[in-house]
Every structure is written in C-alpha cells, then in structure tokens.
PDB file of C-alpha atoms in Angstrom:
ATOM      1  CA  UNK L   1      37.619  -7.064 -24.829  1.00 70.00           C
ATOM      2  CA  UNK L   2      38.118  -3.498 -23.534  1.00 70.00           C
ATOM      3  CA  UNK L   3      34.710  -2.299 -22.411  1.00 81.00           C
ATOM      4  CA  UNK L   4      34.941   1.559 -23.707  1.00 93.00           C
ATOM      5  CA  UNK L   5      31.840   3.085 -21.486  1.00 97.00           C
ATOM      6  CA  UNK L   6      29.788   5.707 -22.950  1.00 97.00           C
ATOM      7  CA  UNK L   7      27.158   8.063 -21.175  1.00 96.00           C
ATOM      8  CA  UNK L   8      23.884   7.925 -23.491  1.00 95.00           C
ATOM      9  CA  UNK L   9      20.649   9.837 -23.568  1.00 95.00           C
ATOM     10  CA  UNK L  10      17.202   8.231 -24.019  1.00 96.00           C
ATOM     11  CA  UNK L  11      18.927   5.400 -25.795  1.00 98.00           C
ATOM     12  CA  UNK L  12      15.708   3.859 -26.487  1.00 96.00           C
ATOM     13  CA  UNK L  13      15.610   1.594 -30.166  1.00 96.00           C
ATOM     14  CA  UNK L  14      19.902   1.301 -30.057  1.00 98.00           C
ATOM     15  CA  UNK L  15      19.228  -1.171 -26.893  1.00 99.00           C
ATOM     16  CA  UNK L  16      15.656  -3.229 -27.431  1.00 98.00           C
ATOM     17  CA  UNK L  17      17.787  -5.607 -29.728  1.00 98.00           C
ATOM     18  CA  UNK L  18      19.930  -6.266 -27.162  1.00 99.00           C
ATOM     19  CA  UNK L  19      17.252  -6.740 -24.815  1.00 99.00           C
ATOM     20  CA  UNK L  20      15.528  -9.085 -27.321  1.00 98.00           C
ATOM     21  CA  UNK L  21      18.805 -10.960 -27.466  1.00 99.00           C
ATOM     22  CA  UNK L  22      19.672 -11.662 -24.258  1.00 99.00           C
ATOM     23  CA  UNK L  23      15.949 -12.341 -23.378  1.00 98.00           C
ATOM     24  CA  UNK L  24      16.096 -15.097 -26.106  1.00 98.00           C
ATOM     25  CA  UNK L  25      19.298 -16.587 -24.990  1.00 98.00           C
ATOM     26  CA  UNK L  26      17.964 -16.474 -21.204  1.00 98.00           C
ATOM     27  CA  UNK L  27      14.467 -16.997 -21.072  1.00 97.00           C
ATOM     28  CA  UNK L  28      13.516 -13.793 -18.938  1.00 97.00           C
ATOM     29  CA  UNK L  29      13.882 -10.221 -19.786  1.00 98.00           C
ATOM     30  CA  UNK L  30      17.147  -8.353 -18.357  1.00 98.00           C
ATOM     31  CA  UNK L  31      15.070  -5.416 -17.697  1.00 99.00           C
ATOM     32  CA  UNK L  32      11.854  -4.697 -15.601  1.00 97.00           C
ATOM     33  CA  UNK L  33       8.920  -2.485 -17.307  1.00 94.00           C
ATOM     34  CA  UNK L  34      10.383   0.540 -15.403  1.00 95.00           C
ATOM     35  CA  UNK L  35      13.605   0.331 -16.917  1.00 98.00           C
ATOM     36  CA  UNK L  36      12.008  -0.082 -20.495  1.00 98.00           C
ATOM     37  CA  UNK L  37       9.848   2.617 -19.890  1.00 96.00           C
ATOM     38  CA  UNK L  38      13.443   4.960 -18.451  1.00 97.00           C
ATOM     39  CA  UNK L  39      14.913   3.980 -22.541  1.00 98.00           C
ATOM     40  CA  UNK L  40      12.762   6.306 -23.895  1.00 96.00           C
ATOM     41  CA  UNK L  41      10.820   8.751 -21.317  1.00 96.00           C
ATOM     42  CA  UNK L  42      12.888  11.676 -19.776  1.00 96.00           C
ATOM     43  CA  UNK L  43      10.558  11.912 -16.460  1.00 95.00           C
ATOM     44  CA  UNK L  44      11.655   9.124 -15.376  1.00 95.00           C
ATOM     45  CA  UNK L  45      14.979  10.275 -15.198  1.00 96.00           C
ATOM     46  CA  UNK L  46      17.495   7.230 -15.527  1.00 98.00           C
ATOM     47  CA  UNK L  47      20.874   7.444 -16.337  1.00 98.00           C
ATOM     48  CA  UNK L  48      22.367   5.049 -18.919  1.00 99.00           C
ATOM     49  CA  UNK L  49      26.159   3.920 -19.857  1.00 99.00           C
ATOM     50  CA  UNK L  50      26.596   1.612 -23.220  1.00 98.00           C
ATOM     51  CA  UNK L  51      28.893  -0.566 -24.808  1.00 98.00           C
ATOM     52  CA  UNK L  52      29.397  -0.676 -28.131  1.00 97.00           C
ATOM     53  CA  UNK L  53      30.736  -2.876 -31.268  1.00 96.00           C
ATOM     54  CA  UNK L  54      30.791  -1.812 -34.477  1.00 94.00           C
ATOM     55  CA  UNK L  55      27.770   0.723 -34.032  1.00 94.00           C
ATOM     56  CA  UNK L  56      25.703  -1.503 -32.232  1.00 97.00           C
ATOM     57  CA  UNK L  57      25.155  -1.691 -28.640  1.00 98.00           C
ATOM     58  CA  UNK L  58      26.088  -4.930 -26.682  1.00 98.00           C
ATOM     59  CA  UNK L  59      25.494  -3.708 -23.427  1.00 99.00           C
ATOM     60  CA  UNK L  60      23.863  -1.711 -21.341  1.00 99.00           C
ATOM     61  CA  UNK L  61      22.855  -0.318 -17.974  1.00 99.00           C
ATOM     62  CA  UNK L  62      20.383   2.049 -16.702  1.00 99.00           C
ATOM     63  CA  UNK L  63      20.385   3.905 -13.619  1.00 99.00           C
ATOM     64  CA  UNK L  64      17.577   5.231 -11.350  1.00 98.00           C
ATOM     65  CA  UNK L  65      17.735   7.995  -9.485  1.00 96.00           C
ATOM     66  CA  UNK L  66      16.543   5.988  -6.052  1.00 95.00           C
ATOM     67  CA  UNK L  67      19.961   3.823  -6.673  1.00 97.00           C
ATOM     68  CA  UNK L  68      18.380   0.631  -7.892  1.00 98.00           C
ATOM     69  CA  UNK L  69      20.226  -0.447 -11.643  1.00 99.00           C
ATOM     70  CA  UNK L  70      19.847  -2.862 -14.073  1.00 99.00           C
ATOM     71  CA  UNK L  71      22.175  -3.931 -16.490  1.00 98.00           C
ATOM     72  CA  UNK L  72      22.488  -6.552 -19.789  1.00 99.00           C
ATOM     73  CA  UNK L  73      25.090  -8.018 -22.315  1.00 99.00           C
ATOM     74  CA  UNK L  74      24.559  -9.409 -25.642  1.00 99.00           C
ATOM     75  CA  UNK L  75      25.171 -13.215 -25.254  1.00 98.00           C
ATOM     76  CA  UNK L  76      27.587 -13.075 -27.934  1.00 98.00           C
ATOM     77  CA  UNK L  77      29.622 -10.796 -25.475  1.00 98.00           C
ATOM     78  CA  UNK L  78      29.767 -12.451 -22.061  1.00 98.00           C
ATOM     79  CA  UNK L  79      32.334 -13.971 -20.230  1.00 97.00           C
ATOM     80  CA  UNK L  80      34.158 -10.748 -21.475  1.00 96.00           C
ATOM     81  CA  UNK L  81      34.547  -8.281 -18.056  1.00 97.00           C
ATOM     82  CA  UNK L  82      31.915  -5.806 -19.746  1.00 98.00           C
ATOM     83  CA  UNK L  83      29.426  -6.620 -17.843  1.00 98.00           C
ATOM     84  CA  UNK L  84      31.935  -6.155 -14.633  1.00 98.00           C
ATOM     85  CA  UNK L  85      32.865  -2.612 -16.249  1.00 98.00           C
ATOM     86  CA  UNK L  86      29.827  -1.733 -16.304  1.00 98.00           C
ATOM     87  CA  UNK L  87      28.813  -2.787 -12.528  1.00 98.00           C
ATOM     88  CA  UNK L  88      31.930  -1.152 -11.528  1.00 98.00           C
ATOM     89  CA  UNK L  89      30.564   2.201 -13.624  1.00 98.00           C
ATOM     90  CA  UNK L  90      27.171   2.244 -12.152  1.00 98.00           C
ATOM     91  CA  UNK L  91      28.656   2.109  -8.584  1.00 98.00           C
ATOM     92  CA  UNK L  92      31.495   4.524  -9.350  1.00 98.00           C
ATOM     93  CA  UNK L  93      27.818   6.710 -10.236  1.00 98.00           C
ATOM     94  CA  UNK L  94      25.978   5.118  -7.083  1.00 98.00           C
ATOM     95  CA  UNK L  95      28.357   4.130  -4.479  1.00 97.00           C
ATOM     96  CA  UNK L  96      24.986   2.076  -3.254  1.00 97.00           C
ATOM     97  CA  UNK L  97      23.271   1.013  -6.199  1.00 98.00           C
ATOM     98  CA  UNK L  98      21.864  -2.558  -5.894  1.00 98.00           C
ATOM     99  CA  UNK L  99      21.596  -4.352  -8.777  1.00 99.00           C
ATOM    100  CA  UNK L 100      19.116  -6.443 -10.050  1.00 99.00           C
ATOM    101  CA  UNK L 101      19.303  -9.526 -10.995  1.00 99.00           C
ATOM    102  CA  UNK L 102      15.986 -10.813 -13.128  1.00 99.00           C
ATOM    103  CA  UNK L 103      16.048 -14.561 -12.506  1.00 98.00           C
ATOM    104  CA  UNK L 104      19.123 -14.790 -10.636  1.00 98.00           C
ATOM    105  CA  UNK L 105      20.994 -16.823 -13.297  1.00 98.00           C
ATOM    106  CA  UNK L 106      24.580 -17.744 -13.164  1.00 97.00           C
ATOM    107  CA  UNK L 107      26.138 -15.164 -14.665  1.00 97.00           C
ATOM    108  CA  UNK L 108      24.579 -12.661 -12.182  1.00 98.00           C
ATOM    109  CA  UNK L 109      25.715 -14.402  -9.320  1.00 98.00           C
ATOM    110  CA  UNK L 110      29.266 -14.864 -10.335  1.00 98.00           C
ATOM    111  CA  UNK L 111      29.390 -11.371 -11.229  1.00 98.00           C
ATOM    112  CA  UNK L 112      28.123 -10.641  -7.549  1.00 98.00           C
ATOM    113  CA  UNK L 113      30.336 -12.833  -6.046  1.00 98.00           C
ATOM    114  CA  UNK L 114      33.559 -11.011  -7.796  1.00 97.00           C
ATOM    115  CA  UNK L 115      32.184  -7.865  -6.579  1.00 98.00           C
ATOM    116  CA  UNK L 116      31.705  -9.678  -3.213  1.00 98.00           C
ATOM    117  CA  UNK L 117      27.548  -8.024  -3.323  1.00 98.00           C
ATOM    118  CA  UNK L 118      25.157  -9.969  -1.634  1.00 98.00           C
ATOM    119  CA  UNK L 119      21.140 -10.293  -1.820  1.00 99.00           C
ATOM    120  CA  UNK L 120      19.350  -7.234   0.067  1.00 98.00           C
ATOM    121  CA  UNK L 121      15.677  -7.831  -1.630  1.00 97.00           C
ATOM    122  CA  UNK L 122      13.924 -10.791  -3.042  1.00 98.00           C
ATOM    123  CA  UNK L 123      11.230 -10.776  -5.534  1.00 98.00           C
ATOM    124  CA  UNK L 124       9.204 -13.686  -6.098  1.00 98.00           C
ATOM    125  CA  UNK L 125       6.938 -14.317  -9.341  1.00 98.00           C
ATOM    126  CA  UNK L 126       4.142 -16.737  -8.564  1.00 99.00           C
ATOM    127  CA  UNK L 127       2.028 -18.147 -10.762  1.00 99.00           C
ATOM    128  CA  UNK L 128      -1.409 -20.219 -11.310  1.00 98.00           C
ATOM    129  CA  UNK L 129      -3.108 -21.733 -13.929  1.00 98.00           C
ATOM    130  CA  UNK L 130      -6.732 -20.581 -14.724  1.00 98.00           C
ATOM    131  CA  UNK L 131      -8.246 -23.780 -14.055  1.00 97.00           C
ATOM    132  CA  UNK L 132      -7.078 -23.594 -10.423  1.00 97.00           C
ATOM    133  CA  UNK L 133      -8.793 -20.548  -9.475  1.00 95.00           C
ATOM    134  CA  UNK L 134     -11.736 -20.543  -7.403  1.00 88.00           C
ATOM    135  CA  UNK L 135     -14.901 -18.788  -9.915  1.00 82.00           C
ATOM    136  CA  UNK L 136     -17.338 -16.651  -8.436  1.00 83.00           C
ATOM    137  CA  UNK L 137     -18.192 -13.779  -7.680  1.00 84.00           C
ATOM    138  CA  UNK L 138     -16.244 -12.094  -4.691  1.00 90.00           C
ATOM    139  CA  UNK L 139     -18.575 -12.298  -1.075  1.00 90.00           C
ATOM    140  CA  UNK L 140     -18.691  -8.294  -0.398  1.00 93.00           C
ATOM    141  CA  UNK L 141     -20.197  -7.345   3.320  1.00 88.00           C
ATOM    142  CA  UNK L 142     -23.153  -5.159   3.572  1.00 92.00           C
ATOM    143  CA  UNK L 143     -22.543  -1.361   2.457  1.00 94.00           C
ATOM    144  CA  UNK L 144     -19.345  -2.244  -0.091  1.00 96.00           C
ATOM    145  CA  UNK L 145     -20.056  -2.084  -3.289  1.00 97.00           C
ATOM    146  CA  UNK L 146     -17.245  -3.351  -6.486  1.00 97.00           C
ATOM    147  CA  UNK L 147     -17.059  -0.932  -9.599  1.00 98.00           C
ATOM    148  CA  UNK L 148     -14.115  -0.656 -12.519  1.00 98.00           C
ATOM    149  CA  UNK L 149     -12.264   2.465 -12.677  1.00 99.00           C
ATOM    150  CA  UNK L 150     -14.878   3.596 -15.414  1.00 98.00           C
ATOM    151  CA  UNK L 151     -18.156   2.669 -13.583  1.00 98.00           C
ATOM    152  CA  UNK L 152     -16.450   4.686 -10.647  1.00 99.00           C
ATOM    153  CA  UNK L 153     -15.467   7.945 -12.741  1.00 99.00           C
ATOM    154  CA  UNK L 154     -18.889   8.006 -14.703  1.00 98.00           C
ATOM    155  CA  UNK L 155     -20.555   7.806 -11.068  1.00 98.00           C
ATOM    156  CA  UNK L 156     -17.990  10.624  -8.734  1.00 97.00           C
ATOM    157  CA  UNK L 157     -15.861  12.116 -11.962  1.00 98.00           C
ATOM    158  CA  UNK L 158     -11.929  11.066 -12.556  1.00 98.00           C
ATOM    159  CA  UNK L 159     -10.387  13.593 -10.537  1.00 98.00           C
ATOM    160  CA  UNK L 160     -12.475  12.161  -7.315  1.00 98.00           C
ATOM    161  CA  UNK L 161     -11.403   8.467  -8.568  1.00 99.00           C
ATOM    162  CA  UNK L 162      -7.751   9.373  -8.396  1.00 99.00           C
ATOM    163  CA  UNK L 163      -7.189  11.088  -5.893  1.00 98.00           C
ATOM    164  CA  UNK L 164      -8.823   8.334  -3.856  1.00 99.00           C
ATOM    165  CA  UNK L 165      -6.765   6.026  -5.712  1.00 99.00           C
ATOM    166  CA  UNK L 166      -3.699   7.575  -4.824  1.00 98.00           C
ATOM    167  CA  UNK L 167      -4.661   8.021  -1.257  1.00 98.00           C
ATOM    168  CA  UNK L 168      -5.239   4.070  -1.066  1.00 98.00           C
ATOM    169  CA  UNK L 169      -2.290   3.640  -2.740  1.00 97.00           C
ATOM    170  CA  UNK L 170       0.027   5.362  -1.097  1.00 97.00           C
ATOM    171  CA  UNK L 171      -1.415   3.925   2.897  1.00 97.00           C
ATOM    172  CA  UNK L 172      -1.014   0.658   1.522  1.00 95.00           C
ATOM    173  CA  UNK L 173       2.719   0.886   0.113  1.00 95.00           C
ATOM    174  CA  UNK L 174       3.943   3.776   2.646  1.00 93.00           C
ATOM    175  CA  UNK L 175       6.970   1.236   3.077  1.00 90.00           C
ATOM    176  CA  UNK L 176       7.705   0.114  -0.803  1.00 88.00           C
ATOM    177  CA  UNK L 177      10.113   1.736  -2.515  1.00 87.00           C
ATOM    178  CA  UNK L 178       8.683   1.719  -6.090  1.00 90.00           C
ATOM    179  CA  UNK L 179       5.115   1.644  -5.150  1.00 94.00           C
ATOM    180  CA  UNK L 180       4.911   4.126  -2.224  1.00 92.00           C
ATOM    181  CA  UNK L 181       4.914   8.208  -2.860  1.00 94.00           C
ATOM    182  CA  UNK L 182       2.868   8.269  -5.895  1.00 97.00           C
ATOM    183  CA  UNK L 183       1.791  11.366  -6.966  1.00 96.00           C
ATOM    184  CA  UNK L 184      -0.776  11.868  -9.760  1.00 97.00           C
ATOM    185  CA  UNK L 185       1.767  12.613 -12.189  1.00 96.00           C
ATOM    186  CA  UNK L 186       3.415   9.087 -11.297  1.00 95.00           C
ATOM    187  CA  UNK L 187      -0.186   7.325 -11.571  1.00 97.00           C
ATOM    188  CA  UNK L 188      -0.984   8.882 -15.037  1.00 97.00           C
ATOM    189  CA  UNK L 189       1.953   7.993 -16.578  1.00 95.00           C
ATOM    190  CA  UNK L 190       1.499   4.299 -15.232  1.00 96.00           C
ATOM    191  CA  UNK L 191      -1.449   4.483 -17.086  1.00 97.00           C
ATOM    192  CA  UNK L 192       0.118   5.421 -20.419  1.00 96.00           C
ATOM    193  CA  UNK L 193       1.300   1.859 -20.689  1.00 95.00           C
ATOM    194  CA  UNK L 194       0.156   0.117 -23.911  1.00 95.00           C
ATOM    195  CA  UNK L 195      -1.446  -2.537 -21.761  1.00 96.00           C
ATOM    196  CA  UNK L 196      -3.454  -0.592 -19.369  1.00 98.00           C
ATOM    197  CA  UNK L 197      -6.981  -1.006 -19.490  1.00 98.00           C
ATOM    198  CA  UNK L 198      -9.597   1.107 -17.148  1.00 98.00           C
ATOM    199  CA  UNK L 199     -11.858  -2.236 -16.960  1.00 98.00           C
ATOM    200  CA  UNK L 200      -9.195  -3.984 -15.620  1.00 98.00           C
ATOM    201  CA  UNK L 201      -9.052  -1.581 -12.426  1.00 99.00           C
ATOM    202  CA  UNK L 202     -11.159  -3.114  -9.814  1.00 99.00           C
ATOM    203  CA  UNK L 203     -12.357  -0.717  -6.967  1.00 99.00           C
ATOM    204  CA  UNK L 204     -13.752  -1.531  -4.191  1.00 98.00           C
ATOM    205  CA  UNK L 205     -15.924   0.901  -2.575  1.00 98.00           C
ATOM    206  CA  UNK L 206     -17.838   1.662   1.327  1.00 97.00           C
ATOM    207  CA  UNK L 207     -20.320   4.135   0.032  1.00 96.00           C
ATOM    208  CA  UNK L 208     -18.567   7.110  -1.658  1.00 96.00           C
ATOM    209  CA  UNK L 209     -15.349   6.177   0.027  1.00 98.00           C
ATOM    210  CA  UNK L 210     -12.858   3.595  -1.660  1.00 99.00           C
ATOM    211  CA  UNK L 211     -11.701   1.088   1.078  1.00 98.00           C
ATOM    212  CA  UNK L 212      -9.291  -0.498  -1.776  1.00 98.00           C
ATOM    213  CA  UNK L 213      -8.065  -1.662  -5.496  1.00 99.00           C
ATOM    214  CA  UNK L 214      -7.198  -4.405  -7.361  1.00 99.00           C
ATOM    215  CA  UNK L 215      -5.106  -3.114 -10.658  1.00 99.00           C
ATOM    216  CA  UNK L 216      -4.772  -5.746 -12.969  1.00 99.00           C
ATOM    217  CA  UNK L 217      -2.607  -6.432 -16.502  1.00 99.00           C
ATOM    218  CA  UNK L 218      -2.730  -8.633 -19.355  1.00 98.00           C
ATOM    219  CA  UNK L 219       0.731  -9.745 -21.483  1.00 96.00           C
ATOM    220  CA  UNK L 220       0.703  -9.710 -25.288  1.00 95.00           C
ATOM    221  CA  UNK L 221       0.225 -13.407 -24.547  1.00 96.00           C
ATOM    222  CA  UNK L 222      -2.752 -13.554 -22.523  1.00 97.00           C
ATOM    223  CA  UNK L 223      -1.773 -13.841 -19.235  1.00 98.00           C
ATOM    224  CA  UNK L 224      -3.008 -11.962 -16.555  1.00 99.00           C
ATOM    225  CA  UNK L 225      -1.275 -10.410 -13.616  1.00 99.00           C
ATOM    226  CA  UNK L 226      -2.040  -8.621 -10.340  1.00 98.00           C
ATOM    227  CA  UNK L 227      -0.155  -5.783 -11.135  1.00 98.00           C
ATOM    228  CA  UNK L 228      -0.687  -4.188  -7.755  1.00 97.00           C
ATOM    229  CA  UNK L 229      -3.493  -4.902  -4.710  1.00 96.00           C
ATOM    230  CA  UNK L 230      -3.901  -1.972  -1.901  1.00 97.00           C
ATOM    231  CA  UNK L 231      -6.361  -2.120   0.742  1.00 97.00           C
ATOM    232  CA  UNK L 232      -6.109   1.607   2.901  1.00 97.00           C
ATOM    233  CA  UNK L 233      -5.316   0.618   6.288  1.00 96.00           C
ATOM    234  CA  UNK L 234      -8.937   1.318   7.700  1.00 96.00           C
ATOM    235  CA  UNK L 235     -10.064  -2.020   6.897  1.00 96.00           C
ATOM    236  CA  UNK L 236      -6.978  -4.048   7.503  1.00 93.00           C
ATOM    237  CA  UNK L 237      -8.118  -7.125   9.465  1.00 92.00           C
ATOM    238  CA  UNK L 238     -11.453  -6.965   8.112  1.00 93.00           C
ATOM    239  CA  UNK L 239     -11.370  -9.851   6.115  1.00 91.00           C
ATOM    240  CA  UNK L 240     -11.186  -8.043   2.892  1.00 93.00           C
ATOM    241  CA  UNK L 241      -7.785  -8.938   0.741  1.00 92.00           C
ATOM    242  CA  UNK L 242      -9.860 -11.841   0.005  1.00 92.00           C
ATOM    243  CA  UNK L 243     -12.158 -10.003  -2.247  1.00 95.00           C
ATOM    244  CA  UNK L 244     -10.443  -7.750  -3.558  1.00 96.00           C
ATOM    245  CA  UNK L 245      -8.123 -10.770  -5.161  1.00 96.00           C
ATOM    246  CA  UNK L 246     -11.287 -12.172  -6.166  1.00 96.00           C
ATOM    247  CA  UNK L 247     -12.201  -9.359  -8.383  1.00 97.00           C
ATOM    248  CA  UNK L 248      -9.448  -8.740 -10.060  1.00 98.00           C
ATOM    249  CA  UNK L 249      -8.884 -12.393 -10.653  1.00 97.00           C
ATOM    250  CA  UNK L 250     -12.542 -13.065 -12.042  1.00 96.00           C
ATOM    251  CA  UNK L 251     -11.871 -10.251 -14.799  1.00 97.00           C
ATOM    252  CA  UNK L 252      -8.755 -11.359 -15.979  1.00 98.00           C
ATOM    253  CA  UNK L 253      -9.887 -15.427 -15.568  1.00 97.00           C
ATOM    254  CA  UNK L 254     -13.243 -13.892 -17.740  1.00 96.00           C
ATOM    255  CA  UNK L 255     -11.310 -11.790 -20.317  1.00 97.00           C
ATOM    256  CA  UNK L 256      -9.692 -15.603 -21.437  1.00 98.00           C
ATOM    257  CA  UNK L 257      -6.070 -15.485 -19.558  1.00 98.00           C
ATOM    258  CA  UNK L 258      -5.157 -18.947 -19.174  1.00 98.00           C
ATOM    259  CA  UNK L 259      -2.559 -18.009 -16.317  1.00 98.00           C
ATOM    260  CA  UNK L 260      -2.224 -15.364 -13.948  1.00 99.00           C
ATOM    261  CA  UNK L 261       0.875 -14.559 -12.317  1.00 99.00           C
ATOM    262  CA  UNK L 262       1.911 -11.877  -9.485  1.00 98.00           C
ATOM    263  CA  UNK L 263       5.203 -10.602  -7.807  1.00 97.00           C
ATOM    264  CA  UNK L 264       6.097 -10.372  -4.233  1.00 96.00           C
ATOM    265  CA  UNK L 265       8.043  -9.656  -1.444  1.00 95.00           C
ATOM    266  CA  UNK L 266       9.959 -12.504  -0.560  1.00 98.00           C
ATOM    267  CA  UNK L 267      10.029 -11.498   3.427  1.00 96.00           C
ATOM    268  CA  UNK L 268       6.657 -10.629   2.915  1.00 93.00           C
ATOM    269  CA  UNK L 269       5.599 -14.026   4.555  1.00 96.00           C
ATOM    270  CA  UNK L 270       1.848 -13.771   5.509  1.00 92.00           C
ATOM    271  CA  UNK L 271       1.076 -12.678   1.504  1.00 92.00           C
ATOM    272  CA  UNK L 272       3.497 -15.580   0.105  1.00 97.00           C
ATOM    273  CA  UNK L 273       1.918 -17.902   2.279  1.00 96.00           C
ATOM    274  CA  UNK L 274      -1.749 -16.542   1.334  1.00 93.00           C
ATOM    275  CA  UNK L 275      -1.221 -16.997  -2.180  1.00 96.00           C
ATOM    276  CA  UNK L 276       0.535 -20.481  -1.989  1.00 97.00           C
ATOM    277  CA  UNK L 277      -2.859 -21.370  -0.022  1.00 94.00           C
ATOM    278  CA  UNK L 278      -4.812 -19.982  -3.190  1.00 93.00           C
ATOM    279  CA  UNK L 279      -2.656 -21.967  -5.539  1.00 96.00           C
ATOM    280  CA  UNK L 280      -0.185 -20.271  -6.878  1.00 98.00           C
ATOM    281  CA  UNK L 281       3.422 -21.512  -6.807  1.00 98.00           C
ATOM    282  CA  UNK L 282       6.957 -19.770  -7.064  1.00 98.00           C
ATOM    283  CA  UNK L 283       7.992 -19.532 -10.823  1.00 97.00           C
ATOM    284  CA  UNK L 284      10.528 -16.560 -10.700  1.00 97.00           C
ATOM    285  CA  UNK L 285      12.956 -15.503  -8.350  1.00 98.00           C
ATOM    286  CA  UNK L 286      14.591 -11.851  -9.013  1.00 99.00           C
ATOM    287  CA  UNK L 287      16.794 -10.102  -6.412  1.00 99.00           C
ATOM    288  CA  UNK L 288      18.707  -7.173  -5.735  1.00 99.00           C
ATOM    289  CA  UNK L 289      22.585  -7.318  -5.096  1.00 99.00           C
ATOM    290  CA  UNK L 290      24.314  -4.974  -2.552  1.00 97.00           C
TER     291      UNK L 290
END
C-alpha cells in the first residue's frame, strides 16, 4: 500500500478509533497521556502526519516539539511500510526524533532494526498488588507535618501552594526531560486532566515550607498510580522518600485501588531497586528508539 502522508491539525476524534484499535489488538496503548492530550490541545504544540483509507485514518504520528514522537497503525494495516513512511516522515521533520515504543512489541523493534535505531531511554512500569503494601500511616520526624493539596491551599492560599509546588518540582526533575521546567501554565493544565483529584496530592510540609509531594492518579479502572514523587533537594538523604511513598500510597490503597502501578527510569537504579524492595515488580517495558 502507498502510504500518502498528510499534515493534520488537532486531529483529535479522526484518530481515538485507531488508538482504540490498535490498543485492543496489542494490549497497551500506542500513545502516552501527553500525546492524547497533543490530539486535541494547541498549547501543547505537536505536530501530526496521517494516513488515510477511505476517510478514515489508519495511522498516525504525533510530533513534539522537544523531538520525542509517537506513532500507530490500525492492525488491519501492518506489515504494509506505512508505519516505515511514517518513521521516515517524522525524521525527515526531526532529523533526531526518538521514537517511542510503548511495550516494545515486535513490530516496533523490527521497524527499528530496518531503520538501524537503537534504545536511548528505558521506561519501566512496575506494579503491586494492594494486598502487598505495607498499611499505616507514614512515620513523619518532628516539625513535618502531611496535608492534601486542599488542606494546604485552605491553610497558605493556592497561589503560595503552587508556586512551592513548582519550586519542588522543578529541583527534583532539573534533569528529566518531560518533568523538569514546569512553569505554572504547564502545572495547571496537568491538572485539567479528567482524573486529577486535589485529595490525591500529598504534600509534605517543614513548617510553612514544603520539603516535598507525592501526586497521585487513579485509572477508570481503579488502579492507582504514583504519577510523580519530588522531594526538593534540601532533604535528600534525610530519610524521607520513604514517607512520602507512604502517603500517597495509603490514599490511593484507602480510596479502594486494588493495584498501584508507577513508571521509571530504567538507569535510574537506586529507585528501581527501592521499589522492587517495597514489592513491586516490572510489568511494562517502553523505550525510546534513536
């Protein structure tokens, strides 16, 4: 089949069928939250290239502007070079673009191999079943004090919460690509997701000053997920990443999630082996192809 690109705008409801397709046929979704989100909201300016059949979209691939793509084909249209096309496209756009590759399944590595990419960034998904996590309440040292984002802005008012928040945030992930360089603009529209919930935000707190955060999610189908931990850099070494997971576990683990899951670094050794002492174990691998 001749894979006739096309340059598309905000292509938004044309591609979730294909997404729901391929996610059926696979078992994992083809594209992360951020690329979802990039279908339909202009600030986070991604650029996307389709192919079509008969009016409907069988594949597509999004573009970010930091060089990091995704890309999916219908199963009924594999095994057909589109989804080689339109690798070829997005580095013809991106000379550097690294793909992802949600899962790592066959078909991603094969196409990597023609392209002769290799894996620059591993993301694991770990995963643990309620029943195997510790209860309790987290063991907080004198003068620290654990509040939800809405205890925390009734008590010092939103704009103090945030901007403390993003503070944290950006000291703990001055190195991450997606997660580092937040700006308040980037944190409020993270929190226009249909699943955020302000109770789920666990801060922690040394008097009036945060010291660190455990942001939490729950899927449509109950599971819970440590969506992002940051702890600022003043009380690295301090014991206190134990905590902090202990918070944000304890209010998903009491809101009924009967797993919790949470993605990492790959290289990121000490927190992979942390988390396997905890309990959790590697469900997912996703990686990046360069």
């Amino acid at each position: 089949m001749t894979a006739d690109i096309l340059s598309a705008h905000l292509p938004g409801d044309r591609v979730r069928p294909l997404l729901e397709a391929a996610e059926d046929a696979d078992g994992i979704a083809a594209f992360s939250e951020s690329f979802v989100q990039g279908l339909d909201d202009e600030r986070v300016r991604h650029t996307h290239f389709l192919v079509e059949n008969g009016g409907d979209v069988v594949a597509c691939a999004g573009l970010a502007e930091d060089g990091s793509a995704e890309l999916v084909v219908h199963p009924d249209f594999r095994r057909k070079g589109i989804g080689e096309a339109l690798a070829r496209k997005v580095r013809a756009e991106n000379p550097g673009a690294g793909l992802w590759a949600h899962g790592n399944l066959a078909g991603a590595k094969a196409l990597a191999a023609k392209l002769g990419l290799s894996v620059s960034r591993e993301l694991l998904v770990m995963g643990i079943s309620a029943d195997d996590i510790s209860s309790g309440g987290p063991e907080l040292p004198d003068g620290f004090e654990a509040l939800d984002y809405v205890g925390a802005v009734e008590r010092w008012g939103r704009d103090a919460v945030e901007k403390q928040w993003l503070e944290v945030n950006n000291d703990a992930f001055s190195w991450h690509p997606e997660q580092g360089g937040w700006d308040l603009e980037r944190l409020h529209r993270a929190m226009e997701a249909d699943w955020f919930d302000p109770a789920g935000v666990q801060l922690l707190y040394e008097g009036e000053q945060l010291a660190g955060f455990h942001w939490t999610k729950r899927h449509p189908d109950g599971a819970g997920e440590v969506y992002v931990v940051g702890l600022a850099s003043r009380h690295r070494g301090e014991g206190m990443g134990g905590p902090l997971m202990q918070m944000g576990l304890n209010h998903l683990v009491g809101g009924g999630s009967p797993q919790v899951i949470l993605y990492v670094e790959a290289d990121n050794v000490p927190a992979v082996k942390r988390y396997l002492q905890l309990g959790f174990k590697v469900d997912e691998s996703h990686v990046v192809y360069k």
